[in-house]
Amino acid sequence: MKDYDPSRYPAVAVTVDLVVLTIRDDELCVLLVRRGEAPFKGQWALPGGFIQPAEDLDEAAARELHEETGLSPQDVYVEQLATYGAPRRDPRMRVVSVAYLALAPDLPAPQSGSDAADARWTPVASLLGRNRRLAFDHELILNDGLERARSKIEYTSLAAAFCSAEFTVAELRRVYEIVWGITIDARNFHRKATKTIGFLEPTGMTTTRDGGRPAQLYRRGSAELLSPPLVRPADHAHQTNDQPGA
Amino acid sequence: MKDYDPSRYPAVAVTVDLVVLTIRDDELCVLLVRRGEAPFKGQWALPGGFIQPAEDLDEAAARELHEETGLSPQDVYVEQLATYGAPRRDPRMRVVSVAYLALAPDLPAPQSGSDAADARWTPVASLLGRNRRLAFDHELILNDGLERARSKIEYTSLAAAFCSAEFTVAELRRVYEIVWGITIDARNFHRKATKTIGFLEPTGMTTTRDGGRPAQLYRRGSAELLSPPLVRPADHAHQTNDQPGA
DNA sequence: GCAAAAGTGTTCTTCGTACACCCATGG
DNA sequence: CCATGGGTGTACGAAGAACACTTTTGC
């Protein structure tokens, strides 16, 4: 960052794009918006927008998230994912996009969308062999976000971000099963989750909403990191760019 | 990314900054350059510079790395770290900086520096209680890079990126000991490292450069991910933003 | 031979997995 | 009283930690 000569450098626009994940009807879903203008008019894209002069990147992500979903940051886990800046990723001009990953519980209203014309929760499984691709390089960003989420619930307590404020051990286990696409022994999971200190905080209440014997209700505990982690079988490598934390 | 009205959005400059780490004389060191102009004139900063019109972010990082160290990307591991864009992090104008983490073996020439006036390998330990702070928010970026590196060598084979092309198990163990700041049982480490398939590739050669009985020389294996990982004791949380991979 | 580092074997304990079994509710 | 899911006990085997011990060099 030496001599800055504006004539040598083109105008660069900086945007934030959001990979907002939730679990609906036992499926992992991502929030997509339909583009109203060119380029990629009519195609689905990740929600996002330009950063504003006075806001930090995290603030821009929180603002966009609120505009698209009506959610405030305390209800949702948000972390920076990665930044994408290939020269021609947007045909109009040079756009560098800072992507964020957000994990939300199943939302009462699908999306309020004070802003976006058409926003929708889309099961990620339905995007795999799809004809209609996502706009820009959003498919790449989405895949990076998915891998980050899959890897991060191993060693952090983030899986609880997919659950509502009070949840049962079985509901938490369903999160792992859906995000990882595997089945987990309910009894061993129960033992491990309840014995990991700081992971689950008992409320003293019970529920029978899942049928059968009443289950204890828990809140998210204070622990950020799980040690030992909850490891998934070593079939797919966890390969992304997030270290634990952020 | 709806209506783009340039008048509503200020000019934004995008830079890449590099956290280049190596091990010299049994210390973890970072490459710093001394700033020749205001702001922060005379202070130490991470190397970096503006992105150019036709290059992707990764290319910009590789170019800056080559300019500062003379190293080409195949000698060094490089991955994107995170992006920093607080409104006034650079007093001159709005600058969004995409930070990269690079891990290099101990370099024959400290730095060639065809470009930077004054570049130096600085032990990170010497930066802790230091009076002279780093320029901009580079201390924050450096800390994020350090935590990423510490966490990433647990579950990837990246520790070998700190070693020269051919290395012994003991030299690899020293990397872990230095980066994590702990001591590791040499015998158990040897067993674990040599039995992790894809981690080490035997060359058939031996060396006595570390004294004692001759040691086998190995090359970096093909494995990116280590399973099971080499876990450090659970004192400090590994908290960053890198998932394995990248 | 002695120091120093490489490398192997063994023991102990901890932890994950599999699964038998009991508990508490709704219908 | 039976189906359903919640929750506990236990046995087996794999893997990590600690450390005794052997190997191969330089001096």
Coordinates of C-alpha atoms (C1' of nucleotides) in Angstrom, one line a residue:
Chain A
M1 CA 0.0 0.0 0.0
K2 CA 2.4 2.6 -1.3
D3 CA 1.7 5.3 -3.7
Y4 CA -2.0 5.3 -4.5
D5 CA -2.7 6.7 -7.9
P6 CA -6.4 6.5 -8.5
S7 CA -6.0 6.7 -12.3
R8 CA -4.0 3.4 -12.3
Y9 CA -6.7 1.5 -10.5
P10 CA -10.3 1.0 -11.6
A11 CA -13.3 1.7 -9.5
V12 CA -14.0 -1.4 -7.4
A13 CA -17.4 -2.0 -5.8
V14 CA -17.5 -4.0 -2.6
T15 CA -20.6 -6.0 -1.7
V16 CA -21.6 -8.5 1.0
D17 CA -23.3 -11.7 0.0
L18 CA -25.1 -14.0 2.5
V19 CA -25.3 -17.7 2.7
V20 CA -28.2 -18.0 5.2
L21 CA -28.9 -21.6 6.2
T22 CA -31.7 -23.1 8.1
I23 CA -33.4 -26.4 8.6
R24 CA -37.0 -26.7 7.4
D25 CA -39.0 -29.9 7.2
D26 CA -35.9 -32.0 7.9
E27 CA -34.0 -30.4 5.0
L28 CA -31.1 -28.0 5.0
C29 CA -32.2 -24.9 3.2
V30 CA -30.6 -21.8 1.9
L31 CA -32.2 -18.3 1.4
L32 CA -32.2 -17.3 -2.3
V33 CA -33.6 -14.2 -4.0
R34 CA -34.8 -14.0 -7.6
R35 CA -33.0 -11.3 -9.5
G36 CA -35.2 -8.6 -11.0
E37 CA -32.7 -7.0 -13.3
A38 CA -29.8 -8.0 -15.6
P39 CA -27.4 -9.5 -15.4
F40 CA -28.8 -13.0 -14.6
K41 CA -32.3 -11.6 -14.6
G42 CA -34.8 -14.1 -13.4
Q43 CA -32.2 -16.4 -11.9
W44 CA -31.7 -17.2 -8.2
A45 CA -28.9 -15.6 -6.3
L46 CA -27.7 -15.2 -2.8
P47 CA -29.0 -12.1 -1.0
G48 CA -26.6 -9.3 -0.7
G49 CA -25.8 -5.7 -1.5
F50 CA -23.2 -2.9 -1.5
I51 CA -21.5 -1.8 1.6
Q52 CA -22.3 1.7 2.7
P53 CA -19.7 4.4 3.5
A54 CA -19.9 4.4 7.3
E55 CA -20.4 0.7 8.0
D56 CA -17.9 -2.1 8.7
L57 CA -18.3 -5.3 6.8
D58 CA -19.9 -7.2 9.7
E59 CA -22.4 -4.3 10.0
A60 CA -23.2 -4.5 6.3
A61 CA -23.8 -8.2 6.6
A62 CA -26.1 -7.7 9.6
R63 CA -28.0 -5.0 7.8
E64 CA -28.5 -7.1 4.7
L65 CA -29.6 -10.0 6.8
H66 CA -32.2 -7.9 8.5
E67 CA -33.4 -6.4 5.3
E68 CA -33.9 -9.9 3.7
T69 CA -35.2 -11.9 6.7
G70 CA -36.3 -9.4 9.3
L71 CA -34.0 -11.1 11.7
S72 CA -31.6 -9.3 14.0
P73 CA -28.1 -10.5 14.6
Q74 CA -28.8 -11.8 18.1
D75 CA -31.2 -14.4 16.7
V76 CA -28.8 -15.7 14.1
Y77 CA -25.2 -16.8 14.1
V78 CA -23.2 -14.8 11.5
E79 CA -19.5 -15.1 10.5
Q80 CA -17.4 -14.1 7.7
L81 CA -16.9 -16.8 5.1
A82 CA -14.5 -15.7 2.4
T83 CA -14.0 -13.1 -0.2
Y84 CA -14.5 -13.5 -4.0
G85 CA -13.0 -11.1 -6.5
A86 CA -12.4 -12.7 -9.9
P87 CA -12.1 -9.9 -12.4
R88 CA -15.2 -10.7 -14.4
R89 CA -17.4 -12.3 -11.9
D90 CA -19.9 -9.5 -12.4
P91 CA -20.0 -8.4 -16.1
R92 CA -20.9 -4.8 -15.2
M93 CA -17.8 -3.8 -13.3
R94 CA -15.2 -5.0 -10.9
V95 CA -17.0 -6.3 -7.8
V96 CA -15.3 -7.8 -4.8
S97 CA -17.8 -9.7 -2.7
V98 CA -17.3 -10.5 1.0
A99 CA -19.4 -13.5 1.7
Y100 CA -20.9 -14.2 5.1
L101 CA -22.4 -17.4 6.5
A102 CA -25.5 -17.2 8.7
L103 CA -27.1 -20.1 10.6
A104 CA -30.7 -19.5 11.6
P105 CA -33.4 -21.6 13.4
D106 CA -36.5 -22.4 11.5
L107 CA -38.2 -19.1 11.0
P108 CA -41.8 -18.5 11.7
A109 CA -42.3 -16.3 8.7
P110 CA -40.4 -17.7 5.7
Q111 CA -39.0 -14.3 5.1
S112 CA -40.4 -10.9 5.6
G113 CA -38.5 -9.3 2.7
S114 CA -39.2 -5.7 3.2
D115 CA -36.8 -5.3 0.3
A116 CA -36.3 -8.2 -2.0
A117 CA -39.1 -8.9 -4.4
D118 CA -39.0 -12.7 -4.3
A119 CA -37.1 -14.5 -1.6
R120 CA -37.4 -18.2 -0.8
W121 CA -36.0 -21.0 1.3
T122 CA -34.6 -23.6 -1.1
P123 CA -33.5 -27.0 -0.1
V124 CA -29.8 -27.3 -0.9
A125 CA -30.4 -30.9 -2.1
S126 CA -32.5 -29.5 -4.9
L127 CA -29.7 -27.4 -6.2
L128 CA -27.3 -30.2 -7.0
G129 CA -28.2 -31.5 -10.4
R130 CA -30.1 -28.4 -11.3
N131 CA -30.5 -26.8 -14.8
R132 CA -31.0 -23.3 -13.6
R133 CA -27.7 -22.3 -12.0
L134 CA -27.3 -19.6 -9.5
A135 CA -26.3 -16.2 -10.6
F136 CA -22.7 -15.0 -10.7
D137 CA -20.3 -17.3 -8.8
H138 CA -22.9 -17.9 -6.1
E139 CA -22.9 -21.6 -6.5
L140 CA -19.2 -21.6 -5.5
I141 CA -19.9 -19.4 -2.6
L142 CA -22.8 -21.6 -1.5
N143 CA -20.7 -24.7 -1.6
D144 CA -18.0 -23.0 0.5
G145 CA -20.6 -22.0 3.0
L146 CA -22.0 -25.5 3.2
E147 CA -18.7 -27.1 3.8
R148 CA -17.9 -24.5 6.4
A149 CA -21.1 -25.2 8.2
R150 CA -20.6 -29.0 8.1
S151 CA -17.1 -28.7 9.4
K152 CA -17.9 -26.1 12.0
I153 CA -20.6 -28.0 13.9
E154 CA -18.0 -30.6 14.6
Y155 CA -15.9 -28.6 17.0
T156 CA -18.2 -25.8 18.0
S157 CA -21.6 -25.6 19.6
L158 CA -23.0 -24.0 16.4
A159 CA -25.4 -26.8 15.6
A160 CA -27.6 -25.3 18.3
A161 CA -27.9 -22.1 16.1
F162 CA -30.2 -24.2 13.9
C163 CA -32.5 -24.9 16.9
S164 CA -35.1 -22.6 18.4
A165 CA -34.3 -21.1 21.8
E166 CA -35.3 -24.2 23.7
F167 CA -34.7 -27.5 22.2
T168 CA -34.4 -31.2 23.0
V169 CA -31.3 -33.4 22.6
A170 CA -33.1 -35.3 19.8
E171 CA -33.8 -32.0 17.9
L172 CA -30.1 -31.2 18.2
R173 CA -29.2 -34.6 16.9
R174 CA -31.5 -34.2 13.9
V175 CA -29.4 -31.1 13.0
Y176 CA -26.3 -33.1 12.9
E177 CA -28.0 -35.9 10.9
I178 CA -29.4 -33.5 8.4
V179 CA -26.3 -31.3 7.9
W180 CA -24.0 -34.3 7.7
G181 CA -26.4 -36.6 5.9
I182 CA -25.8 -39.5 8.2
T183 CA -27.6 -41.2 11.0
I184 CA -26.3 -41.1 14.6
D185 CA -27.0 -43.4 17.5
A186 CA -29.5 -41.5 19.6
R187 CA -28.2 -43.0 22.9
N188 CA -24.6 -42.3 22.5
F189 CA -25.3 -38.9 21.1
H190 CA -27.4 -38.1 24.1
R191 CA -24.7 -39.1 26.5
K192 CA -22.0 -37.1 24.6
A193 CA -24.1 -34.0 24.2
T194 CA -25.3 -33.8 27.8
K195 CA -21.8 -34.6 29.2
T196 CA -20.0 -32.0 27.2
I197 CA -19.8 -29.1 29.7
G198 CA -21.1 -25.8 28.5
F199 CA -22.8 -27.2 25.4
L200 CA -26.4 -27.6 26.8
E201 CA -27.9 -25.6 29.7
P202 CA -30.9 -27.3 31.3
T203 CA -34.1 -25.3 31.6
G204 CA -35.8 -27.7 33.9
M205 CA -38.8 -27.9 31.5
T206 CA -39.8 -30.9 29.5
T207 CA -41.8 -31.4 26.3
T208 CA -43.6 -34.2 24.6
R209 CA -43.8 -32.5 21.2
D210 CA -41.7 -35.3 19.6
G211 CA -43.9 -38.0 21.1
G212 CA -42.9 -40.7 23.6
R213 CA -41.5 -40.0 26.9
P214 CA -41.1 -36.3 27.8
A215 CA -37.7 -34.9 26.9
Q216 CA -35.7 -32.3 28.8
L217 CA -35.5 -28.9 27.2
Y218 CA -32.2 -27.2 27.0
R219 CA -30.9 -23.8 26.0
R220 CA -27.6 -23.1 24.2
G221 CA -24.7 -23.3 26.6
S222 CA -21.9 -20.8 26.9
A223 CA -19.2 -23.0 25.3
E224 CA -18.1 -22.0 21.9
L225 CA -15.7 -24.9 21.4
L226 CA -16.5 -28.5 22.0
S227 CA -13.7 -30.6 23.4
P228 CA -13.8 -33.3 22.6
P229 CA -15.5 -32.6 19.2
L230 CA -18.4 -34.5 17.8
V231 CA -16.7 -36.1 14.9
R232 CA -18.4 -37.3 11.8
P233 CA -17.1 -40.4 10.1
A234 CA -14.1 -39.7 7.9
D235 CA -15.7 -40.2 4.6
H236 CA -15.8 -36.6 3.3
A237 CA -12.9 -34.4 4.3
H238 CA -13.9 -31.2 6.0
Q239 CA -12.2 -28.8 3.6
T240 CA -12.9 -25.1 3.8
N241 CA -11.4 -22.1 5.2
D242 CA -12.8 -21.6 8.5
Q243 CA -10.9 -22.3 11.6
P244 CA -13.0 -22.8 14.5
G245 CA -14.0 -19.6 16.0
A246 CA -14.6 -16.4 14.1
Chain B
M1 CA -26.7 -6.0 -5.8
K2 CA -29.5 -4.0 -7.2
D3 CA -29.4 -0.6 -8.7
Y4 CA -25.8 0.6 -8.7
D5 CA -25.6 4.3 -8.4
P6 CA -21.9 5.3 -8.2
S7 CA -22.7 8.6 -6.6
R8 CA -24.2 7.0 -3.6
Y9 CA -21.2 4.9 -2.9
P10 CA -17.7 6.2 -2.2
A11 CA -14.6 5.0 -4.0
V12 CA -13.3 1.9 -2.4
A13 CA -9.8 0.6 -2.7
V14 CA -9.1 -3.1 -2.4
T15 CA -5.8 -4.4 -1.2
V16 CA -4.3 -7.7 -0.3
D17 CA -2.2 -8.0 2.9
L18 CA 0.0 -11.0 3.6
V19 CA 0.8 -12.7 6.9
V20 CA 3.9 -14.7 5.9
L21 CA 5.1 -17.0 8.6
T22 CA 8.3 -19.0 8.8
I23 CA 10.4 -20.7 11.4
R24 CA 13.9 -19.3 11.9
D25 CA 16.3 -20.2 14.7
D26 CA 13.6 -22.1 16.5
E27 CA 11.2 -19.1 16.5
L28 CA 8.0 -18.4 14.6
C29 CA 8.6 -15.3 12.5
V30 CA 6.5 -13.0 10.4
L31 CA 7.5 -10.9 7.5
L32 CA 7.1 -7.2 8.1
V33 CA 8.0 -4.2 6.1
R34 CA 8.8 -0.7 7.3
R35 CA 6.5 2.0 6.0
G36 CA 8.2 4.8 4.0
E37 CA 5.3 7.2 3.9
A38 CA 2.5 8.5 5.9
P39 CA 0.3 7.3 7.4
F40 CA 2.2 5.2 10.0
K41 CA 5.5 6.3 8.5
G42 CA 8.4 4.4 10.0
Q43 CA 6.2 1.8 11.6
W44 CA 6.2 -1.9 10.7
A45 CA 3.4 -3.3 8.6
L46 CA 2.3 -6.4 6.9
P47 CA 3.4 -6.5 3.2
G48 CA 0.6 -5.9 0.7
G49 CA -0.7 -3.7 -2.1
F50 CA -3.5 -2.8 -4.3
I51 CA -5.2 -5.4 -6.5
Q52 CA -4.8 -4.8 -10.2
P53 CA -7.6 -4.6 -12.8
A54 CA -7.1 -8.0 -14.4
E55 CA -6.1 -10.2 -11.5
D56 CA -8.0 -12.3 -9.2
L57 CA -7.5 -12.0 -5.4
D58 CA -5.3 -15.1 -5.2
E59 CA -3.2 -13.9 -8.1
A60 CA -2.7 -10.5 -6.4
A61 CA -1.6 -12.3 -3.2
A62 CA 0.8 -14.5 -5.2
R63 CA 2.2 -11.4 -7.0
E64 CA 2.7 -9.5 -3.8
L65 CA 4.4 -12.5 -2.2
H66 CA 6.8 -12.8 -5.1
E67 CA 7.6 -9.1 -5.0
E68 CA 8.3 -9.1 -1.3
T69 CA 10.1 -12.5 -0.9
G70 CA 11.1 -13.6 -4.4
L71 CA 9.2 -16.8 -3.7
S72 CA 6.9 -18.4 -6.2
P73 CA 3.6 -19.9 -5.0
Q74 CA 4.7 -23.5 -5.5
D75 CA 7.3 -23.1 -2.7
V76 CA 4.9 -21.6 -0.3
Y77 CA 1.5 -22.5 1.0
V78 CA -1.0 -19.6 0.6
E79 CA -4.6 -19.4 1.6
Q80 CA -7.1 -16.6 2.1
L81 CA -7.4 -15.6 5.7
A82 CA -10.1 -13.0 6.1
T83 CA -11.2 -9.6 4.9
Y84 CA -11.0 -6.4 6.9
G85 CA -13.0 -3.3 6.0
A86 CA -13.6 -1.0 9.0
P87 CA -14.5 2.4 7.7
R88 CA -11.5 4.3 9.1
R89 CA -8.9 1.6 9.2
D90 CA -6.9 3.6 6.7
P91 CA -7.2 7.3 7.3
R92 CA -6.7 8.3 3.7
M93 CA -9.7 6.6 2.2
R94 CA -12.0 3.6 2.4
V95 CA -9.8 0.5 2.0
V96 CA -11.0 -3.0 2.2
S97 CA -8.1 -5.4 2.7
V98 CA -8.2 -9.1 1.8
A99 CA -5.7 -10.8 4.1
Y100 CA -3.8 -14.0 3.1
L101 CA -1.8 -16.4 5.2
A102 CA 1.4 -17.9 3.8
L103 CA 3.5 -20.5 5.3
A104 CA 7.1 -20.8 4.1
P105 CA 10.2 -22.9 5.0
D106 CA 13.2 -21.1 6.4
L107 CA 14.4 -19.0 3.4
P108 CA 18.0 -18.9 2.3
A109 CA 17.9 -15.2 1.6
P110 CA 16.0 -13.4 4.4
Q111 CA 14.1 -11.6 1.6
S112 CA 15.1 -10.4 -1.8
G113 CA 12.8 -7.4 -1.7
S114 CA 13.0 -6.1 -5.2
D115 CA 10.3 -3.8 -4.1
A116 CA 10.0 -3.0 -0.4
A117 CA 12.7 -0.8 1.0
D118 CA 13.0 -2.5 4.3
A119 CA 11.6 -5.9 5.0
R120 CA 12.5 -8.2 7.9
W121 CA 11.6 -11.4 9.6
T122 CA 10.4 -10.6 13.0
P123 CA 9.8 -13.2 15.8
V124 CA 6.2 -13.0 16.7
A125 CA 7.1 -13.4 20.4
S126 CA 8.8 -10.0 20.2
L127 CA 5.6 -8.3 19.1
L128 CA 3.6 -9.1 22.1
G129 CA 4.4 -6.5 24.8
R130 CA 5.8 -4.1 22.2
N131 CA 5.7 -0.3 22.3
R132 CA 5.8 0.2 18.6
R133 CA 2.6 -1.2 17.3
L134 CA 2.0 -2.4 13.8
A135 CA 0.4 0.0 11.3
F136 CA -3.3 0.0 10.6
D137 CA -5.1 -2.9 12.0
H138 CA -2.3 -5.3 11.1
E139 CA -1.9 -6.5 14.6
L140 CA -5.4 -7.8 14.5
I141 CA -4.8 -9.4 11.1
L142 CA -1.5 -11.0 12.4
N143 CA -3.3 -12.5 15.4
D144 CA -6.0 -14.0 13.2
G145 CA -3.3 -15.4 11.0
L146 CA -1.4 -16.9 13.9
E147 CA -4.5 -18.6 15.3
R148 CA -5.4 -19.9 11.8
A149 CA -1.9 -21.4 11.5
R150 CA -2.0 -23.0 14.9
S151 CA -5.3 -24.5 14.4
K152 CA -4.7 -25.6 10.8
I153 CA -1.7 -27.8 11.5
E154 CA -3.8 -29.9 13.8
Y155 CA -5.9 -31.4 11.1
T156 CA -4.0 -30.8 7.9
S157 CA -0.5 -31.7 6.8
L158 CA 0.4 -28.0 6.6
A159 CA 3.1 -28.2 9.3
A160 CA 5.3 -29.6 6.6
A161 CA 5.0 -26.3 4.7
F162 CA 7.4 -24.9 7.3
C163 CA 10.0 -27.5 6.5
S164 CA 12.4 -27.6 3.6
A165 CA 11.7 -30.1 0.8
E166 CA 13.3 -33.0 2.6
F167 CA 13.0 -33.2 6.4
T168 CA 13.1 -35.5 9.3
V169 CA 10.4 -36.5 11.7
A170 CA 12.2 -34.5 14.4
E171 CA 12.2 -31.4 12.3
L172 CA 8.5 -31.7 11.7
R173 CA 8.0 -32.2 15.4
R174 CA 9.9 -29.0 16.2
V175 CA 7.5 -27.2 14.0
Y176 CA 4.6 -28.3 16.1
E177 CA 6.5 -27.5 19.3
I178 CA 7.3 -24.0 18.1
V179 CA 4.0 -23.1 16.6
W180 CA 2.0 -24.5 19.6
G181 CA 4.6 -23.5 22.2
I182 CA 4.5 -26.9 23.9
T183 CA 6.8 -30.0 24.1
I184 CA 5.7 -33.2 22.5
D185 CA 6.9 -36.7 23.3
A186 CA 9.3 -37.5 20.4
R187 CA 8.6 -41.2 20.4
N188 CA 4.8 -41.0 20.3
F189 CA 5.0 -38.2 17.7
H190 CA 7.3 -40.3 15.6
R191 CA 4.9 -43.2 15.6
K192 CA 1.9 -41.1 14.9
A193 CA 3.5 -39.1 12.1
T194 CA 4.9 -42.1 10.3
K195 CA 1.7 -44.1 10.6
T196 CA -0.6 -41.4 9.3
I197 CA -0.9 -42.5 5.7
G198 CA -0.2 -39.8 3.1
F199 CA 1.5 -37.5 5.6
L200 CA 5.1 -38.4 5.0
E201 CA 6.7 -39.9 1.9
P202 CA 10.0 -41.7 2.5
T203 CA 12.9 -40.7 0.3
G204 CA 15.1 -43.6 1.4
M205 CA 17.9 -41.1 2.3
T206 CA 19.1 -40.4 5.8
T207 CA 20.8 -37.5 7.5
T208 CA 22.8 -36.9 10.7
R209 CA 22.4 -33.1 10.6
D210 CA 20.5 -33.2 13.9
G211 CA 23.2 -35.4 15.6
G212 CA 22.8 -38.9 17.0
R213 CA 21.6 -41.8 15.0
P214 CA 20.8 -41.1 11.4
A215 CA 17.2 -40.1 10.7
Q216 CA 15.1 -41.0 7.7
L217 CA 14.4 -38.1 5.3
Y218 CA 10.8 -37.6 4.2
R219 CA 9.0 -35.4 1.7
R220 CA 5.6 -33.9 2.1
G221 CA 3.0 -36.6 1.4
S222 CA -0.1 -36.2 -0.7
A223 CA -2.6 -36.1 2.1
E224 CA -4.2 -32.7 2.8
L225 CA -6.2 -33.7 5.8
L226 CA -4.9 -35.8 8.7
S227 CA -7.3 -38.3 10.2
P228 CA -6.9 -38.7 13.0
P229 CA -5.7 -35.2 13.6
L230 CA -2.7 -34.3 15.8
V231 CA -4.4 -32.6 18.6
R232 CA -2.8 -30.1 20.9
P233 CA -3.8 -30.1 24.6
A234 CA -7.1 -28.2 25.1
D235 CA -5.6 -25.2 26.8
H236 CA -6.2 -22.5 24.2
A237 CA -9.2 -22.7 22.1
H238 CA -8.6 -22.8 18.4
Q239 CA -10.8 -20.0 17.3
T240 CA -10.5 -18.5 13.9
N241 CA -12.2 -18.7 10.7
D242 CA -10.6 -21.3 8.7
Q243 CA -12.1 -24.6 8.1
P244 CA -9.7 -27.3 7.1
G245 CA -8.9 -27.0 3.5
A246 CA -9.0 -23.9 1.5
Chain C
dG1 C1' 33.0 -46.0 25.4
dC2 C1' 29.8 -42.2 25.9
dA3 C1' 26.5 -38.8 24.6
dA4 C1' 22.8 -37.9 21.7
dA5 C1' 19.2 -38.6 18.9
dA6 C1' 16.3 -42.3 16.2
dG7 C1' 13.1 -45.6 16.5
dT8 C1' 10.3 -49.8 18.8
dG9 C1' 7.6 -52.4 22.4
dT10 C1' 4.6 -52.4 26.3
dT11 C1' 1.4 -51.0 29.7
dC12 C1' -2.4 -48.4 31.3
dT13 C1' -6.2 -45.7 30.8
dT14 C1' -9.5 -43.2 28.3
dC15 C1' -13.0 -43.0 25.0
dG16 C1' -16.0 -44.3 21.2
dT17 C1' -19.3 -47.8 19.6
dA18 C1' -22.7 -51.1 19.8
dC19 C1' -26.5 -52.6 21.9
dA20 C1' -29.4 -54.5 25.9
dC21 C1' -32.4 -52.6 28.9
dC22 C1' -35.5 -49.6 31.6
dC23 C1' -38.6 -45.1 31.9
dA24 C1' -42.5 -42.1 31.0
dT25 C1' -45.8 -40.4 28.2
dG26 C1' -50.1 -40.6 24.6
dG27 C1' -53.7 -43.0 22.6
Chain D
dC1 C1' -51.3 -52.2 27.4
dC2 C1' -48.8 -51.0 23.6
dA3 C1' -46.2 -48.0 20.5
dT4 C1' -42.9 -44.3 20.7
dG5 C1' -39.2 -41.9 21.8
dG6 C1' -36.1 -40.6 26.2
dG7 C1' -32.5 -42.0 28.9
dT8 C1' -28.9 -45.4 31.5
dG9 C1' -25.7 -49.4 31.9
dT10 C1' -22.2 -52.1 30.1
dA11 C1' -18.9 -54.7 27.4
dC12 C1' -15.6 -54.7 23.8
dG13 C1' -12.0 -52.7 21.1
dA14 C1' -9.3 -48.8 19.3
dA15 C1' -6.3 -45.2 20.3
dG16 C1' -3.5 -41.9 23.1
dA17 C1' 0.0 -41.1 27.1
dA18 C1' 3.8 -42.5 29.5
dC19 C1' 8.0 -44.6 29.5
dA20 C1' 11.5 -48.6 29.4
dC21 C1' 14.4 -50.1 26.1
dT22 C1' 17.3 -51.0 21.7
dT23 C1' 19.8 -48.9 17.6
dT24 C1' 23.1 -46.1 15.2
dT25 C1' 25.8 -42.5 14.5
dG26 C1' 29.9 -38.6 16.0
dC27 C1' 33.5 -37.7 19.0

